[in-house]
């Protein structure tokens, strides 16, 4: 299904096409953005009551402006242990396979089945198949609810997975077929790396030899949701909070957070993909996916992101 840019899509000088914000229709949150070959992809949470969060859609675009919707790429019919609250995809390609990490069931203790799962497909748009038939992580370790997983590739044999809600963040080492976790060199399976004010939604990227670790703060259901970051020399930190780079602007939207980052290597443009709450906000789950430019100052610090209605200019890969 090809989606035209949203109604607030603009053109400047009758030449440059802009994405508009939100970038596609529907209530979607927690967007994980990635580049696969010559396409931009966004894998979000379907934003609704927990009982209705039983499937995932995704979206692809050649230029950040024209988006194609791929429906029902994974659901509870395929993931037999998942019943509700399928959240916050984390995606990565490895050896020609596409892996889709997700959280399900909003578990509150280890007596409940749920947590972080993983699925696999031969194509980015799926359909995805449950890889394990059970959660990858069902435990509550260091006080971290097993949700909001992000997989960071350090090299071809080292894949870190950062995850955690309830104001705690853990990192684990995935084994090479993503069927489990393996110990760190010191023998630990889980390391807590929680930075100051962390709530949920971890994300990492590397630039100029430095590791940028990002997360969401505040309450996901309120207006003060926001994104902060740290810079470290090591992917395991320590992560000393630098400050906030994305937060509400009541003239545009509130509750801006749970983001991911896209880097167009060809043009060296950086983008932040995130959800926010339009004004007027009509429901707890009224969240939409947006994109804006992300820039750095001369010292490598991230400049505060300006939320816009126009979004970003077309930028084909």
mmCIF file of C-alpha atoms in Angstrom:
data_model
loop_
_atom_site.group_PDB
_atom_site.id
_atom_site.type_symbol
_atom_site.label_atom_id
_atom_site.label_comp_id
_atom_site.label_asym_id
_atom_site.label_seq_id
_atom_site.Cartn_x
_atom_site.Cartn_y
_atom_site.Cartn_z
ATOM 1 C CA UNK A 1 0.000 0.000 0.000
ATOM 2 C CA UNK A 2 1.635 3.247 -1.152
ATOM 3 C CA UNK A 3 1.060 6.159 1.188
ATOM 4 C CA UNK A 4 1.314 9.682 -0.105
ATOM 5 C CA UNK A 5 2.972 12.170 2.194
ATOM 6 C CA UNK A 6 0.647 13.430 4.922
ATOM 7 C CA UNK A 7 -1.536 16.480 4.459
ATOM 8 C CA UNK A 8 1.046 18.830 5.938
ATOM 9 C CA UNK A 9 3.625 17.757 3.348
ATOM 10 C CA UNK A 10 5.112 20.908 1.826
ATOM 11 C CA UNK A 11 7.095 21.899 -1.196
ATOM 12 C CA UNK A 12 9.563 24.752 -1.179
ATOM 13 C CA UNK A 13 10.264 26.680 -4.359
ATOM 14 C CA UNK A 14 8.138 24.129 -6.211
ATOM 15 C CA UNK A 15 11.184 21.847 -6.256
ATOM 16 C CA UNK A 16 12.050 20.212 -2.945
ATOM 17 C CA UNK A 17 9.557 17.741 -1.561
ATOM 18 C CA UNK A 18 9.219 17.432 2.213
ATOM 19 C CA UNK A 19 8.050 14.496 4.282
ATOM 20 C CA UNK A 20 5.581 16.332 6.478
ATOM 21 C CA UNK A 21 5.047 15.313 10.124
ATOM 22 C CA UNK A 22 3.653 12.822 10.910
ATOM 23 C CA UNK A 23 5.316 10.999 8.064
ATOM 24 C CA UNK A 24 2.558 8.410 7.611
ATOM 25 C CA UNK A 25 -1.017 8.028 8.764
ATOM 26 C CA UNK A 26 -2.095 6.121 11.824
ATOM 27 C CA UNK A 27 -1.199 5.901 15.486
ATOM 28 C CA UNK A 28 2.321 4.511 15.721
ATOM 29 C CA UNK A 29 4.995 4.889 18.392
ATOM 30 C CA UNK A 30 8.491 3.694 19.397
ATOM 31 C CA UNK A 31 9.825 3.791 15.819
ATOM 32 C CA UNK A 32 12.960 1.802 15.008
ATOM 33 C CA UNK A 33 14.465 3.225 11.815
ATOM 34 C CA UNK A 34 17.142 1.525 9.741
ATOM 35 C CA UNK A 35 18.581 1.514 6.234
ATOM 36 C CA UNK A 36 18.437 -1.793 4.383
ATOM 37 C CA UNK A 37 20.179 -1.567 0.986
ATOM 38 C CA UNK A 38 18.587 1.346 -0.885
ATOM 39 C CA UNK A 39 15.505 1.820 1.299
ATOM 40 C CA UNK A 40 14.699 3.528 4.569
ATOM 41 C CA UNK A 41 12.631 1.357 6.894
ATOM 42 C CA UNK A 42 10.617 2.164 10.023
ATOM 43 C CA UNK A 43 9.351 -0.527 12.383
ATOM 44 C CA UNK A 44 6.996 0.995 14.999
ATOM 45 C CA UNK A 45 4.654 -0.077 17.771
ATOM 46 C CA UNK A 46 0.979 0.047 16.885
ATOM 47 C CA UNK A 47 -0.283 2.578 19.429
ATOM 48 C CA UNK A 48 -3.501 1.400 21.048
ATOM 49 C CA UNK A 49 -4.852 -0.333 24.139
ATOM 50 C CA UNK A 50 -2.564 -3.169 25.251
ATOM 51 C CA UNK A 51 -5.213 -5.742 24.326
ATOM 52 C CA UNK A 52 -5.183 -4.468 20.735
ATOM 53 C CA UNK A 53 -1.403 -4.447 20.362
ATOM 54 C CA UNK A 54 -1.258 -7.913 18.833
ATOM 55 C CA UNK A 55 0.534 -7.203 15.523
ATOM 56 C CA UNK A 56 3.217 -5.110 13.860
ATOM 57 C CA UNK A 57 3.222 -3.123 10.622
ATOM 58 C CA UNK A 58 6.276 -1.539 9.009
ATOM 59 C CA UNK A 59 6.965 1.163 6.422
ATOM 60 C CA UNK A 60 9.564 1.604 3.685
ATOM 61 C CA UNK A 61 10.653 4.571 1.599
ATOM 62 C CA UNK A 62 13.250 5.337 -1.073
ATOM 63 C CA UNK A 63 13.450 9.011 -0.140
ATOM 64 C CA UNK A 64 11.915 9.722 3.343
ATOM 65 C CA UNK A 65 8.850 11.263 1.671
ATOM 66 C CA UNK A 66 6.934 8.466 -0.064
ATOM 67 C CA UNK A 67 6.187 5.589 2.302
ATOM 68 C CA UNK A 68 4.831 2.114 1.587
ATOM 69 C CA UNK A 69 2.960 0.332 4.366
ATOM 70 C CA UNK A 70 3.605 -3.372 4.909
ATOM 71 C CA UNK A 71 0.829 -4.776 7.068
ATOM 72 C CA UNK A 72 0.840 -7.449 9.737
ATOM 73 C CA UNK A 73 4.471 -8.515 9.403
ATOM 74 C CA UNK A 74 4.311 -10.343 12.762
ATOM 75 C CA UNK A 75 1.423 -11.098 15.119
ATOM 76 C CA UNK A 76 0.247 -13.196 18.046
ATOM 77 C CA UNK A 77 -0.921 -15.950 15.698
ATOM 78 C CA UNK A 78 2.743 -16.565 14.889
ATOM 79 C CA UNK A 79 4.153 -15.802 18.351
ATOM 80 C CA UNK A 80 2.170 -18.293 20.416
ATOM 81 C CA UNK A 81 3.436 -17.036 23.786
ATOM 82 C CA UNK A 82 2.543 -13.392 23.067
ATOM 83 C CA UNK A 83 -0.967 -12.318 24.078
ATOM 84 C CA UNK A 84 -0.938 -8.500 24.389
ATOM 85 C CA UNK A 85 1.319 -5.442 24.417
ATOM 86 C CA UNK A 86 3.630 -6.201 21.490
ATOM 87 C CA UNK A 87 6.039 -3.274 21.659
ATOM 88 C CA UNK A 88 9.078 -1.435 20.402
ATOM 89 C CA UNK A 89 10.792 -3.382 17.609
ATOM 90 C CA UNK A 90 14.552 -3.596 17.336
ATOM 91 C CA UNK A 91 15.788 -4.765 13.939
ATOM 92 C CA UNK A 92 19.038 -5.828 12.304
ATOM 93 C CA UNK A 93 20.263 -7.784 9.272
ATOM 94 C CA UNK A 94 22.797 -10.594 9.596
ATOM 95 C CA UNK A 95 24.038 -13.048 6.968
ATOM 96 C CA UNK A 96 21.161 -12.294 4.621
ATOM 97 C CA UNK A 97 18.506 -12.778 7.292
ATOM 98 C CA UNK A 98 16.423 -10.032 8.884
ATOM 99 C CA UNK A 99 15.919 -10.231 12.630
ATOM 100 C CA UNK A 100 13.066 -8.566 14.482
ATOM 101 C CA UNK A 101 13.316 -8.219 18.257
ATOM 102 C CA UNK A 102 10.215 -7.194 20.194
ATOM 103 C CA UNK A 103 8.662 -7.140 23.657
ATOM 104 C CA UNK A 104 5.342 -8.736 24.564
ATOM 105 C CA UNK A 105 2.880 -9.185 27.434
ATOM 106 C CA UNK A 106 4.125 -6.309 29.658
ATOM 107 C CA UNK A 107 5.241 -8.777 32.322
ATOM 108 C CA UNK A 108 5.294 -7.531 35.911
ATOM 109 C CA UNK A 109 7.122 -10.496 37.462
ATOM 110 C CA UNK A 110 8.974 -13.650 36.448
ATOM 111 C CA UNK A 111 5.937 -15.836 37.091
ATOM 112 C CA UNK A 112 4.407 -14.394 33.930
ATOM 113 C CA UNK A 113 5.434 -15.484 30.446
ATOM 114 C CA UNK A 114 6.670 -12.673 28.261
ATOM 115 C CA UNK A 115 9.538 -10.281 27.800
ATOM 116 C CA UNK A 116 11.829 -9.963 24.799
ATOM 117 C CA UNK A 117 11.354 -12.200 21.778
ATOM 118 C CA UNK A 118 13.009 -12.528 18.383
ATOM 119 C CA UNK A 119 11.676 -13.379 14.937
ATOM 120 C CA UNK A 120 13.372 -13.868 11.574
ATOM 121 C CA UNK A 121 12.555 -13.396 7.887
ATOM 122 C CA UNK A 122 14.221 -13.553 4.499
ATOM 123 C CA UNK A 123 12.873 -10.073 3.695
ATOM 124 C CA UNK A 124 12.732 -6.798 5.637
ATOM 125 C CA UNK A 125 8.941 -6.641 5.207
ATOM 126 C CA UNK A 126 8.463 -10.181 6.454
ATOM 127 C CA UNK A 127 6.477 -12.175 7.143
ATOM 128 C CA UNK A 128 8.522 -12.925 10.269
ATOM 129 C CA UNK A 129 8.610 -16.261 12.070
ATOM 130 C CA UNK A 130 9.157 -16.707 15.797
ATOM 131 C CA UNK A 131 12.753 -17.903 16.095
ATOM 132 C CA UNK A 132 12.589 -19.578 19.504
ATOM 133 C CA UNK A 133 8.965 -20.366 20.341
ATOM 134 C CA UNK A 134 9.578 -18.679 23.704
ATOM 135 C CA UNK A 135 11.018 -15.393 24.987
ATOM 136 C CA UNK A 136 14.707 -14.705 24.548
ATOM 137 C CA UNK A 137 14.702 -12.895 27.901
ATOM 138 C CA UNK A 138 11.901 -13.542 30.406
ATOM 139 C CA UNK A 139 13.833 -12.589 33.554
ATOM 140 C CA UNK A 140 13.729 -9.325 35.471
ATOM 141 C CA UNK A 141 17.399 -8.597 36.164
ATOM 142 C CA UNK A 142 18.762 -5.523 37.971
ATOM 143 C CA UNK A 143 15.203 -4.189 38.206
ATOM 144 C CA UNK A 144 14.876 -3.808 34.412
ATOM 145 C CA UNK A 145 11.596 -4.835 32.856
ATOM 146 C CA UNK A 146 12.483 -6.813 29.682
ATOM 147 C CA UNK A 147 11.231 -4.338 27.054
ATOM 148 C CA UNK A 148 12.634 -1.754 24.614
ATOM 149 C CA UNK A 149 15.514 -3.806 23.240
ATOM 150 C CA UNK A 150 18.043 -2.294 20.849
ATOM 151 C CA UNK A 151 20.676 -4.400 19.085
ATOM 152 C CA UNK A 152 24.019 -2.724 18.390
ATOM 153 C CA UNK A 153 26.526 -4.374 16.062
ATOM 154 C CA UNK A 154 30.081 -3.738 17.223
ATOM 155 C CA UNK A 155 31.644 -6.114 14.684
ATOM 156 C CA UNK A 156 30.765 -9.320 12.851
ATOM 157 C CA UNK A 157 31.029 -11.400 16.020
ATOM 158 C CA UNK A 158 29.902 -8.941 18.708
ATOM 159 C CA UNK A 159 26.274 -7.883 19.015
ATOM 160 C CA UNK A 160 25.212 -6.006 22.129
ATOM 161 C CA UNK A 161 21.563 -5.785 23.135
ATOM 162 C CA UNK A 162 20.602 -2.875 25.372
ATOM 163 C CA UNK A 163 17.178 -3.069 26.955
ATOM 164 C CA UNK A 164 15.070 -2.168 29.941
ATOM 165 C CA UNK A 165 12.141 -0.306 31.398
ATOM 166 C CA UNK A 166 11.329 0.683 34.979
ATOM 167 C CA UNK A 167 14.295 3.111 35.051
ATOM 168 C CA UNK A 168 16.943 0.413 34.632
ATOM 169 C CA UNK A 169 19.021 -0.432 31.558
ATOM 170 C CA UNK A 170 20.933 -3.665 31.019
ATOM 171 C CA UNK A 171 23.236 -4.780 28.237
ATOM 172 C CA UNK A 172 23.801 -8.386 27.191
ATOM 173 C CA UNK A 173 25.919 -10.100 24.545
ATOM 174 C CA UNK A 174 23.900 -12.004 21.958
ATOM 175 C CA UNK A 175 25.262 -15.259 20.661
ATOM 176 C CA UNK A 176 25.996 -15.378 16.954
ATOM 177 C CA UNK A 177 22.687 -16.931 15.885
ATOM 178 C CA UNK A 178 20.586 -14.707 18.175
ATOM 179 C CA UNK A 179 19.084 -17.703 19.951
ATOM 180 C CA UNK A 180 20.406 -16.701 23.366
ATOM 181 C CA UNK A 181 22.888 -14.615 25.289
ATOM 182 C CA UNK A 182 26.492 -15.429 26.161
ATOM 183 C CA UNK A 183 28.768 -14.284 28.977
ATOM 184 C CA UNK A 184 30.965 -11.220 28.837
ATOM 185 C CA UNK A 185 34.709 -11.892 29.209
ATOM 186 C CA UNK A 186 34.374 -11.388 32.973
ATOM 187 C CA UNK A 187 31.691 -14.090 33.163
ATOM 188 C CA UNK A 188 28.721 -11.779 33.715
ATOM 189 C CA UNK A 189 25.572 -12.309 31.639
ATOM 190 C CA UNK A 190 23.881 -8.994 32.412
ATOM 191 C CA UNK A 191 25.552 -5.646 33.001
ATOM 192 C CA UNK A 192 23.596 -2.669 34.270
ATOM 193 C CA UNK A 193 24.544 0.556 32.446
ATOM 194 C CA UNK A 194 21.727 2.834 33.648
ATOM 195 C CA UNK A 195 22.558 6.540 33.157
ATOM 196 C CA UNK A 196 21.117 9.402 35.190
ATOM 197 C CA UNK A 197 17.365 9.957 34.653
ATOM 198 C CA UNK A 198 17.021 6.924 32.374
ATOM 199 C CA UNK A 199 13.472 5.574 32.035
ATOM 200 C CA UNK A 200 13.401 3.427 28.861
ATOM 201 C CA UNK A 201 14.044 3.345 25.101
ATOM 202 C CA UNK A 202 17.842 2.892 24.757
ATOM 203 C CA UNK A 203 19.611 3.548 21.460
ATOM 204 C CA UNK A 204 23.267 3.700 20.412
ATOM 205 C CA UNK A 205 25.257 4.875 17.402
ATOM 206 C CA UNK A 206 28.936 5.509 16.746
ATOM 207 C CA UNK A 207 30.415 8.689 15.284
ATOM 208 C CA UNK A 208 34.054 9.724 15.007
ATOM 209 C CA UNK A 209 35.140 6.888 17.259
ATOM 210 C CA UNK A 210 32.737 7.837 20.056
ATOM 211 C CA UNK A 211 29.694 5.929 21.288
ATOM 212 C CA UNK A 212 26.534 8.006 21.586
ATOM 213 C CA UNK A 213 24.104 6.386 24.008
ATOM 214 C CA UNK A 214 20.558 7.751 24.050
ATOM 215 C CA UNK A 215 17.401 7.080 26.049
ATOM 216 C CA UNK A 216 13.964 8.418 26.965
ATOM 217 C CA UNK A 217 13.067 10.188 30.194
ATOM 218 C CA UNK A 218 9.771 11.172 31.798
ATOM 219 C CA UNK A 219 6.451 9.378 31.575
ATOM 220 C CA UNK A 220 5.474 7.812 28.256
ATOM 221 C CA UNK A 221 1.833 8.739 28.768
ATOM 222 C CA UNK A 222 2.423 12.402 29.541
ATOM 223 C CA UNK A 223 3.697 15.598 27.937
ATOM 224 C CA UNK A 224 7.177 15.559 29.503
ATOM 225 C CA UNK A 225 8.544 12.545 27.650
ATOM 226 C CA UNK A 226 11.929 13.464 26.154
ATOM 227 C CA UNK A 227 15.263 12.189 24.829
ATOM 228 C CA UNK A 228 18.668 12.584 26.495
ATOM 229 C CA UNK A 229 22.137 11.275 25.663
ATOM 230 C CA UNK A 230 25.689 10.556 26.752
ATOM 231 C CA UNK A 231 28.985 10.071 24.896
ATOM 232 C CA UNK A 232 31.464 7.371 25.873
ATOM 233 C CA UNK A 233 34.727 5.855 24.651
ATOM 234 C CA UNK A 234 33.437 2.324 25.240
ATOM 235 C CA UNK A 235 30.157 0.682 24.180
ATOM 236 C CA UNK A 236 29.626 -0.385 27.789
ATOM 237 C CA UNK A 237 30.072 3.117 29.160
ATOM 238 C CA UNK A 238 30.174 4.585 31.678
ATOM 239 C CA UNK A 239 27.459 6.854 30.313
ATOM 240 C CA UNK A 240 27.503 10.301 31.903
ATOM 241 C CA UNK A 241 24.376 12.250 31.010
ATOM 242 C CA UNK A 242 25.091 15.330 28.873
ATOM 243 C CA UNK A 243 21.598 16.697 28.436
ATOM 244 C CA UNK A 244 18.277 16.635 26.609
ATOM 245 C CA UNK A 245 18.062 16.992 22.829
ATOM 246 C CA UNK A 246 14.357 16.408 22.113
ATOM 247 C CA UNK A 247 11.392 17.501 24.218
ATOM 248 C CA UNK A 248 7.922 18.954 23.961
ATOM 249 C CA UNK A 249 7.040 22.152 22.149
ATOM 250 C CA UNK A 250 3.417 22.992 23.043
ATOM 251 C CA UNK A 251 3.142 24.952 19.785
ATOM 252 C CA UNK A 252 3.756 21.724 17.864
ATOM 253 C CA UNK A 253 3.408 18.607 20.034
ATOM 254 C CA UNK A 254 4.138 17.140 23.454
ATOM 255 C CA UNK A 255 5.485 13.801 24.663
ATOM 256 C CA UNK A 256 8.338 13.614 22.137
ATOM 257 C CA UNK A 257 10.470 10.531 22.714
ATOM 258 C CA UNK A 258 11.319 6.861 22.167
ATOM 259 C CA UNK A 259 13.377 7.494 19.109
ATOM 260 C CA UNK A 260 15.937 6.036 16.736
ATOM 261 C CA UNK A 261 18.530 7.519 14.379
ATOM 262 C CA UNK A 262 19.125 7.269 10.628
ATOM 263 C CA UNK A 263 22.433 8.233 9.017
ATOM 264 C CA UNK A 264 22.535 8.679 5.247
ATOM 265 C CA UNK A 265 26.180 7.842 4.562
ATOM 266 C CA UNK A 266 26.099 9.293 1.062
ATOM 267 C CA UNK A 267 24.959 12.772 2.091
ATOM 268 C CA UNK A 268 26.160 12.552 5.732
ATOM 269 C CA UNK A 269 22.739 13.680 6.920
ATOM 270 C CA UNK A 270 21.482 12.544 10.322
ATOM 271 C CA UNK A 271 17.813 12.169 11.211
ATOM 272 C CA UNK A 272 15.933 11.472 14.414
ATOM 273 C CA UNK A 273 12.773 9.383 14.065
ATOM 274 C CA UNK A 274 10.476 9.570 17.093
ATOM 275 C CA UNK A 275 6.902 9.665 18.255
ATOM 276 C CA UNK A 276 5.033 12.628 19.661
ATOM 277 C CA UNK A 277 1.558 13.622 20.810
ATOM 278 C CA UNK A 278 -0.253 16.032 18.483
ATOM 279 C CA UNK A 279 -2.196 18.950 19.912
ATOM 280 C CA UNK A 280 -4.978 18.613 20.771
ATOM 281 C CA UNK A 281 -4.214 15.145 22.098
ATOM 282 C CA UNK A 282 -7.329 13.010 22.061
ATOM 283 C CA UNK A 283 -6.286 9.772 23.774
ATOM 284 C CA UNK A 284 -3.593 8.187 25.926
ATOM 285 C CA UNK A 285 -2.444 6.281 22.854
ATOM 286 C CA UNK A 286 -2.644 9.151 20.372
ATOM 287 C CA UNK A 287 0.985 9.012 19.261
ATOM 288 C CA UNK A 288 2.329 9.544 15.748
ATOM 289 C CA UNK A 289 5.686 8.925 14.071
ATOM 290 C CA UNK A 290 7.731 11.930 12.959
ATOM 291 C CA UNK A 291 11.168 12.760 11.576
ATOM 292 C CA UNK A 292 13.415 15.805 11.895
ATOM 293 C CA UNK A 293 17.047 16.669 11.169
ATOM 294 C CA UNK A 294 19.665 16.015 13.840
ATOM 295 C CA UNK A 295 22.864 18.043 13.804
ATOM 296 C CA UNK A 296 26.133 18.241 15.743
ATOM 297 C CA UNK A 297 28.211 21.199 16.870
ATOM 298 C CA UNK A 298 31.942 21.592 16.271
ATOM 299 C CA UNK A 299 32.726 19.603 19.427
ATOM 300 C CA UNK A 300 30.576 16.639 18.469
ATOM 301 C CA UNK A 301 27.713 17.410 20.816
ATOM 302 C CA UNK A 302 24.158 16.960 19.529
ATOM 303 C CA UNK A 303 22.305 20.207 18.981
ATOM 304 C CA UNK A 304 18.760 20.495 20.373
ATOM 305 C CA UNK A 305 16.342 19.116 17.796
ATOM 306 C CA UNK A 306 13.745 21.509 16.433
ATOM 307 C CA UNK A 307 10.414 19.744 15.967
ATOM 308 C CA UNK A 308 8.639 20.736 12.772
ATOM 309 C CA UNK A 309 5.436 20.161 10.877
ATOM 310 C CA UNK A 310 7.256 20.102 7.531
ATOM 311 C CA UNK A 311 9.591 17.236 8.418
ATOM 312 C CA UNK A 312 12.644 16.714 6.214
ATOM 313 C CA UNK A 313 13.525 17.141 2.556
ATOM 314 C CA UNK A 314 13.541 14.175 0.215
ATOM 315 C CA UNK A 315 16.895 12.408 0.347
ATOM 316 C CA UNK A 316 17.097 9.293 -1.834
ATOM 317 C CA UNK A 317 19.650 6.673 -0.930
#
